[in-house]
PDB file of C-alpha atoms in Angstrom:
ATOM      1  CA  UNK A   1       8.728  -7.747   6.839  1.00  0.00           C
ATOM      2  CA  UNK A   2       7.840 -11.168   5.324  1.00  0.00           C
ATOM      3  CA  UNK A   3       3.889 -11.106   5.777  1.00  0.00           C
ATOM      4  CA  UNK A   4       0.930 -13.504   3.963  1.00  0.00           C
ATOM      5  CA  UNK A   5      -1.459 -11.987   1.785  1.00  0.00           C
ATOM      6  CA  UNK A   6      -4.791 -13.025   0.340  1.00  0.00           C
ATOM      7  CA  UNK A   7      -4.503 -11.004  -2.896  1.00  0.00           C
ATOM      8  CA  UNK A   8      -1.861  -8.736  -4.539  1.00  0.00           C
ATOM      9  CA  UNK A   9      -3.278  -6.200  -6.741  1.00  0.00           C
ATOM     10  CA  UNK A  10      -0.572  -4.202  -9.211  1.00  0.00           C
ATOM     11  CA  UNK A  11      -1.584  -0.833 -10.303  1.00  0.00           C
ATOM     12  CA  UNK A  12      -0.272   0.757 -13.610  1.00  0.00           C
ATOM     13  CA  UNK A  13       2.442   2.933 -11.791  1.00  0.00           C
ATOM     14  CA  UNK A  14       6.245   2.216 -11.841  1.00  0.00           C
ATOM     15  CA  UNK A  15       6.182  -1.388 -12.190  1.00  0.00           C
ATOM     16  CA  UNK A  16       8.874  -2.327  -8.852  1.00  0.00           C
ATOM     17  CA  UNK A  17      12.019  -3.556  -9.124  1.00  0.00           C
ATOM     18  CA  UNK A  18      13.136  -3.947  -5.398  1.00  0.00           C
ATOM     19  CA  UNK A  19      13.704  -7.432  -4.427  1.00  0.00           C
ATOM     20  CA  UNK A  20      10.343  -7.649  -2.085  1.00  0.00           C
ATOM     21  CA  UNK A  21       7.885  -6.461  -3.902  1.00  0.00           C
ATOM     22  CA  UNK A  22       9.168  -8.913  -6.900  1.00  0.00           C
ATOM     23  CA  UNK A  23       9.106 -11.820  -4.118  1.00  0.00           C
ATOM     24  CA  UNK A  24       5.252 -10.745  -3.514  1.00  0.00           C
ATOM     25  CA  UNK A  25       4.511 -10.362  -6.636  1.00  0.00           C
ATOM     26  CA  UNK A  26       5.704 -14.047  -7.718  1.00  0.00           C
ATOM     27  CA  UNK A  27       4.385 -15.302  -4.809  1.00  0.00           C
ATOM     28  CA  UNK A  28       0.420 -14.051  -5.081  1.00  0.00           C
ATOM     29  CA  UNK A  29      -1.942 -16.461  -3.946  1.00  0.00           C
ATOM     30  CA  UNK A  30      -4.039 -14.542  -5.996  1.00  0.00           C
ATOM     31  CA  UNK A  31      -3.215 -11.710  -8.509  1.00  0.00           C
ATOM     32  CA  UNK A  32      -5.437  -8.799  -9.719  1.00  0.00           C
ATOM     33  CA  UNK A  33      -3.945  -6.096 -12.431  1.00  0.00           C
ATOM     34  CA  UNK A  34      -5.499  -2.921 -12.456  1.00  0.00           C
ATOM     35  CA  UNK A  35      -6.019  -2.492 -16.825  1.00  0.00           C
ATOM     36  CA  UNK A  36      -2.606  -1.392 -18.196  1.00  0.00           C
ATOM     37  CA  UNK A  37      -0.513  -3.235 -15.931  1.00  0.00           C
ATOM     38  CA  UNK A  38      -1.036  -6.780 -17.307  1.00  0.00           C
ATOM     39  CA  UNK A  39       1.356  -5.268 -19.796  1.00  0.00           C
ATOM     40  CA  UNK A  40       4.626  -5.595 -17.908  1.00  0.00           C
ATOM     41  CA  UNK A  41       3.183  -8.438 -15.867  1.00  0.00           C
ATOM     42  CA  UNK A  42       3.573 -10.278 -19.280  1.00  0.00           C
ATOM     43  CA  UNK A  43       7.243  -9.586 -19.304  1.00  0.00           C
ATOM     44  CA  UNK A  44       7.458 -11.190 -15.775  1.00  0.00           C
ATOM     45  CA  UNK A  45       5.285 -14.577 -16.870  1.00  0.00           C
ATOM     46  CA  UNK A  46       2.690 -13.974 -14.809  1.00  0.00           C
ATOM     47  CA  UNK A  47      -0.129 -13.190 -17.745  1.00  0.00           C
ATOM     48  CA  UNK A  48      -2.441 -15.746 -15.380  1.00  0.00           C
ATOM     49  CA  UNK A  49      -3.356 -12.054 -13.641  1.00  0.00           C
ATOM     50  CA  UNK A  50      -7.307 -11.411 -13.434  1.00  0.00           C
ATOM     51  CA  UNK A  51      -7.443  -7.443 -14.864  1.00  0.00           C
ATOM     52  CA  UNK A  52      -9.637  -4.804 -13.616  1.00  0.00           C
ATOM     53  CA  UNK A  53     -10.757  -1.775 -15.372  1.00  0.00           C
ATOM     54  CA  UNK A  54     -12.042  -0.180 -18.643  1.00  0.00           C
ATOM     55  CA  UNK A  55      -9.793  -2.522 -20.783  1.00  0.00           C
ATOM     56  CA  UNK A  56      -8.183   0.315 -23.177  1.00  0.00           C
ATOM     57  CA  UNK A  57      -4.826  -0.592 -22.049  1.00  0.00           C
ATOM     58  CA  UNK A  58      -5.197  -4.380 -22.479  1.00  0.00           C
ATOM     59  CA  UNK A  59      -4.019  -6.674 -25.012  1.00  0.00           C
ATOM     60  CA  UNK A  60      -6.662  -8.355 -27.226  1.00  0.00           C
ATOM     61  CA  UNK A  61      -5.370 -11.812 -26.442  1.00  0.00           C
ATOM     62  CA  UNK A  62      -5.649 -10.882 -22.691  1.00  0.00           C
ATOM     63  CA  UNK A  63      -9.278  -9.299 -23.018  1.00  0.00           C
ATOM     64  CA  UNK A  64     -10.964 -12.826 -22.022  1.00  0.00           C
ATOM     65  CA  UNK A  65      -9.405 -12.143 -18.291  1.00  0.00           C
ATOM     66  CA  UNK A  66     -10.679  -8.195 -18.389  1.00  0.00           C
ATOM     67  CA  UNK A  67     -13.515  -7.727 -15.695  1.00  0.00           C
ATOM     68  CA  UNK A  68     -14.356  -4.191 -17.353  1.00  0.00           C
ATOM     69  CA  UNK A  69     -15.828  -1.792 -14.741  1.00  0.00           C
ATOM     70  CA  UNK A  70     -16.787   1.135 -16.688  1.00  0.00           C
ATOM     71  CA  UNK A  71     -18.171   3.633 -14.162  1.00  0.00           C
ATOM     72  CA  UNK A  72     -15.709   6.428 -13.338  1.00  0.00           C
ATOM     73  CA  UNK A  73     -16.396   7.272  -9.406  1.00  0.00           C
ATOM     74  CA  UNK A  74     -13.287   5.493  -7.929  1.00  0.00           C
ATOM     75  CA  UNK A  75      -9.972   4.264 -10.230  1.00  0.00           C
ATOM     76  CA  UNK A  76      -9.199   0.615 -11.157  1.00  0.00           C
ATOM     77  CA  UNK A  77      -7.428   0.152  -7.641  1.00  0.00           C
ATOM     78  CA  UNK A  78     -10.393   0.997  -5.725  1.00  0.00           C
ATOM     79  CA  UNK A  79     -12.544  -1.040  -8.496  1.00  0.00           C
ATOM     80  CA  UNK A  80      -9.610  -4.223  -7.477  1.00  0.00           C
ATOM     81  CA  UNK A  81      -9.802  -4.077  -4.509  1.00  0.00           C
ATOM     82  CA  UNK A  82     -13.468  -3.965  -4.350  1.00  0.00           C
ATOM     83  CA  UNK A  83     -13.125  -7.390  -6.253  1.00  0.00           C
ATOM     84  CA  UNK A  84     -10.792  -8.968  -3.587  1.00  0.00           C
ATOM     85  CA  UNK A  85     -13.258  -7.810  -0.814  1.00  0.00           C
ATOM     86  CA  UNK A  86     -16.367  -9.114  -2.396  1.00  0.00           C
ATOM     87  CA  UNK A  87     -14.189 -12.735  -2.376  1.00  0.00           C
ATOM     88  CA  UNK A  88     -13.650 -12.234   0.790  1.00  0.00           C
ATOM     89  CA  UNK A  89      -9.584 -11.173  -0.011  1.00  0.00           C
ATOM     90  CA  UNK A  90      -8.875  -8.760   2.351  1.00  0.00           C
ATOM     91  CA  UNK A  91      -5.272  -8.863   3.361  1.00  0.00           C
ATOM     92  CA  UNK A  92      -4.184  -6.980   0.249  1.00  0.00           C
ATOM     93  CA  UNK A  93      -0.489  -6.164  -1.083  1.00  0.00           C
ATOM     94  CA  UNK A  94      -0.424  -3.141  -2.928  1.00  0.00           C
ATOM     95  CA  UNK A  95       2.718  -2.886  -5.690  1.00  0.00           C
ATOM     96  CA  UNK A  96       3.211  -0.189  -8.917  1.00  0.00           C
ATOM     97  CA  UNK A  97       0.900   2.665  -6.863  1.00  0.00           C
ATOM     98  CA  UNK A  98       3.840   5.115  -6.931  1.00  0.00           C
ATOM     99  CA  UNK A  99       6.510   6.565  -9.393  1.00  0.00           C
ATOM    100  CA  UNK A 100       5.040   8.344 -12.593  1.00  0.00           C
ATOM    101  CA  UNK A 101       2.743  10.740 -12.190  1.00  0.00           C
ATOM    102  CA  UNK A 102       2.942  12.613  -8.809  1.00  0.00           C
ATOM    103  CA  UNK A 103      -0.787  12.761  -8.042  1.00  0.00           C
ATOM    104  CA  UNK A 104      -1.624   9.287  -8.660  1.00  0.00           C
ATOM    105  CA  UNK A 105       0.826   8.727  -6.319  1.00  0.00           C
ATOM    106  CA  UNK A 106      -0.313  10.629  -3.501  1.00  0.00           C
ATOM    107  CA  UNK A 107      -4.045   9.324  -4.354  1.00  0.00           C
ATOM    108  CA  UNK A 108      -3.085   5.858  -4.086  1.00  0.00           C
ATOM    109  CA  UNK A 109      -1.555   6.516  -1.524  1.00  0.00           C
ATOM    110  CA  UNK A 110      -4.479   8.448   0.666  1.00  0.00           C
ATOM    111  CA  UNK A 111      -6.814   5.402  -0.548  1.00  0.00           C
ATOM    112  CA  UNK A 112      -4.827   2.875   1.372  1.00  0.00           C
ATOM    113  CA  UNK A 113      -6.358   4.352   4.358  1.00  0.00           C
ATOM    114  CA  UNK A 114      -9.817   4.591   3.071  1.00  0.00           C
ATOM    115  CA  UNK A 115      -9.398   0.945   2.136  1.00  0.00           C
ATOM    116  CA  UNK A 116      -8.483  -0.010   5.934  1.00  0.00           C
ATOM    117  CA  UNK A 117     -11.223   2.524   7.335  1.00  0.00           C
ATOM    118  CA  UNK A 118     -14.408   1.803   5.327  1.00  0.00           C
ATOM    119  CA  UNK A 119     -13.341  -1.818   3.642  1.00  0.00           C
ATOM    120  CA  UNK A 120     -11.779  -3.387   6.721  1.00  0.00           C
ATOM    121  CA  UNK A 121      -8.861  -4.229   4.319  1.00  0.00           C
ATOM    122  CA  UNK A 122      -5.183  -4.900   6.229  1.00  0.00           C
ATOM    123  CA  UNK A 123      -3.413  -3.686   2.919  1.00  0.00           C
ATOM    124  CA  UNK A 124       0.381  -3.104   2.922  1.00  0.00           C
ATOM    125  CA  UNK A 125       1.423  -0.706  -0.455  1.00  0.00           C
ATOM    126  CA  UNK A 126       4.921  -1.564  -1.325  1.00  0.00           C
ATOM    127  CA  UNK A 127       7.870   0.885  -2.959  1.00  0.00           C
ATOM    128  CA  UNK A 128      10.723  -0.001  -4.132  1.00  0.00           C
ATOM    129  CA  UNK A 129      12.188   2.084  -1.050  1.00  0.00           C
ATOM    130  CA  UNK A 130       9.686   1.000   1.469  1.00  0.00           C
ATOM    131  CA  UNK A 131       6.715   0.333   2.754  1.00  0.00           C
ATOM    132  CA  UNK A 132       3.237   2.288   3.825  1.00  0.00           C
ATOM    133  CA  UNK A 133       0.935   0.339   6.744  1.00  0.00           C
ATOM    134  CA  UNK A 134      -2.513   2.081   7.639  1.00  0.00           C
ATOM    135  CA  UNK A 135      -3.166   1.686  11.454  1.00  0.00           C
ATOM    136  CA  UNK A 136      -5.406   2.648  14.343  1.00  0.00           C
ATOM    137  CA  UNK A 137      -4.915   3.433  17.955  1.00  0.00           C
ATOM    138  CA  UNK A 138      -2.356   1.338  19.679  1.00  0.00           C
ATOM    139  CA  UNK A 139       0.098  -0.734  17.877  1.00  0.00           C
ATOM    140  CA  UNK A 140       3.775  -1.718  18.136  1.00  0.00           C
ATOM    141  CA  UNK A 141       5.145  -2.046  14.825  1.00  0.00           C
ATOM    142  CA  UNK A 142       8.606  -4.886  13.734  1.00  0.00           C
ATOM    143  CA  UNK A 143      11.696  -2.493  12.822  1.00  0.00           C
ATOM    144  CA  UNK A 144      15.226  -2.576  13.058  1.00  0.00           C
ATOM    145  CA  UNK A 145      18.150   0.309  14.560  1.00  0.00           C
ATOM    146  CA  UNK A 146      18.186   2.865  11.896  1.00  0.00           C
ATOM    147  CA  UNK A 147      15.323   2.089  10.135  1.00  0.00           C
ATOM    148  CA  UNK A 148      13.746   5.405   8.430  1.00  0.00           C
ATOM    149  CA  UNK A 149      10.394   5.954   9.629  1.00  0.00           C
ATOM    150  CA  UNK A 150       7.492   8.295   8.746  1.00  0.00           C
ATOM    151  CA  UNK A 151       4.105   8.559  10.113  1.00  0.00           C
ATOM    152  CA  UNK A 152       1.114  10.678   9.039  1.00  0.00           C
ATOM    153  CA  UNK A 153      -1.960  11.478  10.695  1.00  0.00           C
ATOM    154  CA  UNK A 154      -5.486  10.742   9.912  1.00  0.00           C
ATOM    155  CA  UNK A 155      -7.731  12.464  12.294  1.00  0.00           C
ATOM    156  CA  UNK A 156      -6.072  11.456  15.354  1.00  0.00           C
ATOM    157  CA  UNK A 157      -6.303  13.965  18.106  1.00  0.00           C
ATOM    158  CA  UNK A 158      -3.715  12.494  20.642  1.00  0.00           C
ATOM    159  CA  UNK A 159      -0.915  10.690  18.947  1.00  0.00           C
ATOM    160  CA  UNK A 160       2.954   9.791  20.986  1.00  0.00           C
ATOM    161  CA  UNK A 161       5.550   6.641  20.194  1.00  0.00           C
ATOM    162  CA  UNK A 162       7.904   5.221  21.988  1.00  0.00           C
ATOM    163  CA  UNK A 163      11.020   3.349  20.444  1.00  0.00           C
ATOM    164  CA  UNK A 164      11.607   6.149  17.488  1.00  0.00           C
ATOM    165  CA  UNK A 165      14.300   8.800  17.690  1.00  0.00           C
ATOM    166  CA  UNK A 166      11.595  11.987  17.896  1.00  0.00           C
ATOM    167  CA  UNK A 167       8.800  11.521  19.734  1.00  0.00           C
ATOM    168  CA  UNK A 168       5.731  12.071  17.920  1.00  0.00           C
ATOM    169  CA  UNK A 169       2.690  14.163  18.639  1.00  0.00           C
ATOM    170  CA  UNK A 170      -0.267  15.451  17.215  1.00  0.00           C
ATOM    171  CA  UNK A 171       1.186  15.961  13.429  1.00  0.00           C
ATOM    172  CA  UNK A 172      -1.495  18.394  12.100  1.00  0.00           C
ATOM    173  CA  UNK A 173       0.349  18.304   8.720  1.00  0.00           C
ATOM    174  CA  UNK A 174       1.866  15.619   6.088  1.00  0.00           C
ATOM    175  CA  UNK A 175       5.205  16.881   7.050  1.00  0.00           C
ATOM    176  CA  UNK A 176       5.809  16.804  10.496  1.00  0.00           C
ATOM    177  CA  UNK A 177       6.147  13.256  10.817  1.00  0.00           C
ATOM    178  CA  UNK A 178       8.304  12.370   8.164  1.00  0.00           C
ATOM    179  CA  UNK A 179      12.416  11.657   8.876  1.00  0.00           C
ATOM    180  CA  UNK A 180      11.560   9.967  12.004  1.00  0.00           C
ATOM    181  CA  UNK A 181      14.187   6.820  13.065  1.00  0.00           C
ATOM    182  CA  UNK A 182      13.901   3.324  14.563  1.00  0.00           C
ATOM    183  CA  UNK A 183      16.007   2.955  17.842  1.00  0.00           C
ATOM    184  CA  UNK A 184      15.895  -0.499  18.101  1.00  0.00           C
ATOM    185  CA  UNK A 185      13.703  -4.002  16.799  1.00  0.00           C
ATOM    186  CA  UNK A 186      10.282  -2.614  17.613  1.00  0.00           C
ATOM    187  CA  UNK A 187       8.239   0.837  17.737  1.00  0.00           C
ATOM    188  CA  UNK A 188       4.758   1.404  19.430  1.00  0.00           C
ATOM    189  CA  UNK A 189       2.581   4.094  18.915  1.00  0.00           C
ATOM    190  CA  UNK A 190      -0.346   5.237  20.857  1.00  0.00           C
ATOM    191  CA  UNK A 191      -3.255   6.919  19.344  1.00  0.00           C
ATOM    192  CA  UNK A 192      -7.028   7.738  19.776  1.00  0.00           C
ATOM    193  CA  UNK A 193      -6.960   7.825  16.079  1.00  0.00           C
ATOM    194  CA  UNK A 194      -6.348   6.689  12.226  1.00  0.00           C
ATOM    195  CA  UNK A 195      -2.349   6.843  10.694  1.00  0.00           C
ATOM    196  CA  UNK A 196      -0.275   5.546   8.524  1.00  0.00           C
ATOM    197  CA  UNK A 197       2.957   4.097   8.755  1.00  0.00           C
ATOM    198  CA  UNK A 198       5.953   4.571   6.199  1.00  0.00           C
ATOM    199  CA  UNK A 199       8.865   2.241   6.951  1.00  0.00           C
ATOM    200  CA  UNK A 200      12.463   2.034   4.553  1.00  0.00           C
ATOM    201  CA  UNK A 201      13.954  -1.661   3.672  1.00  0.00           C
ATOM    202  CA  UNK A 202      17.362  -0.717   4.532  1.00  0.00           C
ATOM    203  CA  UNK A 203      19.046   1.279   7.437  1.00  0.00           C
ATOM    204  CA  UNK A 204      20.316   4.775   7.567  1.00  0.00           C
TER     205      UNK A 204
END
């Protein structure tokens, strides 16, 4: 799971507390907050964060490091990671996109795909439970035996695995590829199409 990013951008969501996304976090060869979230990134020394957004949530002392984006057709993660793509940042860790409110969740979520479709960003959002990887027609994926996986489909029309528990298929629905397991150190899917990739830290 160890991977090298460009850029780690941390959304105002529940700020994580797992030990990996901390060890990305403090380890960002470049770090973007998304307004409000330079709050708690205070609390964890690392107020050297660039911030992106409308700049209501920031500090005054902090306002000198606000790039304030005031137009209100995409969110302040879309608006960061906009930022890391236009410096050429485009192997993005995403952290604090979950917890709170349920459909920011499941928005930041969805964008990590349009990120990875129409940016050409290889973003990785990080839980403090696991992690979600966006993906397109044949890949084989690092795991371990027991490992909880989930997929969901993006427009693929033909979509099977090999190395997972169930074998999937084409999931027409959120729900049909959730619960899935790991049966060994690798898993490969095959696809004509778009996914995404949920993955747990630790073993059933």
């Amino acid at each position: 799971m160890e991977k090298t990013f460009d850029a780690v951008i941390i959304a105002n969501g529940a700020f994580p507390t797992h030990a990996v996304p901390l060890h990305i976090l403090h380890h960002a060869a470049h770090l973007i907050a998304c307004d409000g979230a330079i709050t708690p990134l205070l609390l964890e020394g690392l107020g050297e964060a660039v911030i992106i957004g409308d700049g209501d949530s920031v500090p005054a002392e902090y306002r000198d490091r606000l790039i304030q984006i005031d137009e209100q057709d995409d969110n302040d993660l879309t608006k960061a990671t906009r930022y890391c793509v236009e410096h050429g940042w485009k192997r993005i860790a995403y952290l604090g996109c979950t917890g709170k409110r349920e459909d920011h969740t499941l928005g930041n979520i969805s964008l990590l795909m349009r990120y990875y479709r129409d940016m050409g960003v290889e973003g990785i959002l990080y839980t403090d439970y696991g992690f979600f990887t966006p993906a397109y027609g044949h890949r084989t994926f690092l795991s371990m035996k027991g490992q909880q996986v989930s997929l969901i489909n993006f427009g693929s029309h033909q979509l099977a695995s090999t190395g997972l528990r169930w074998d999937a298929y084409n999931f027409s629905e959120w729900w049909q590829g959730t619960l899935n397991e790991s049966l060994g150190d690798s898993f490969s899917l095959q696809s004509d199409g778009y996914y995404l990739v949920y993955q747990t830290y630790d073993v059933k």
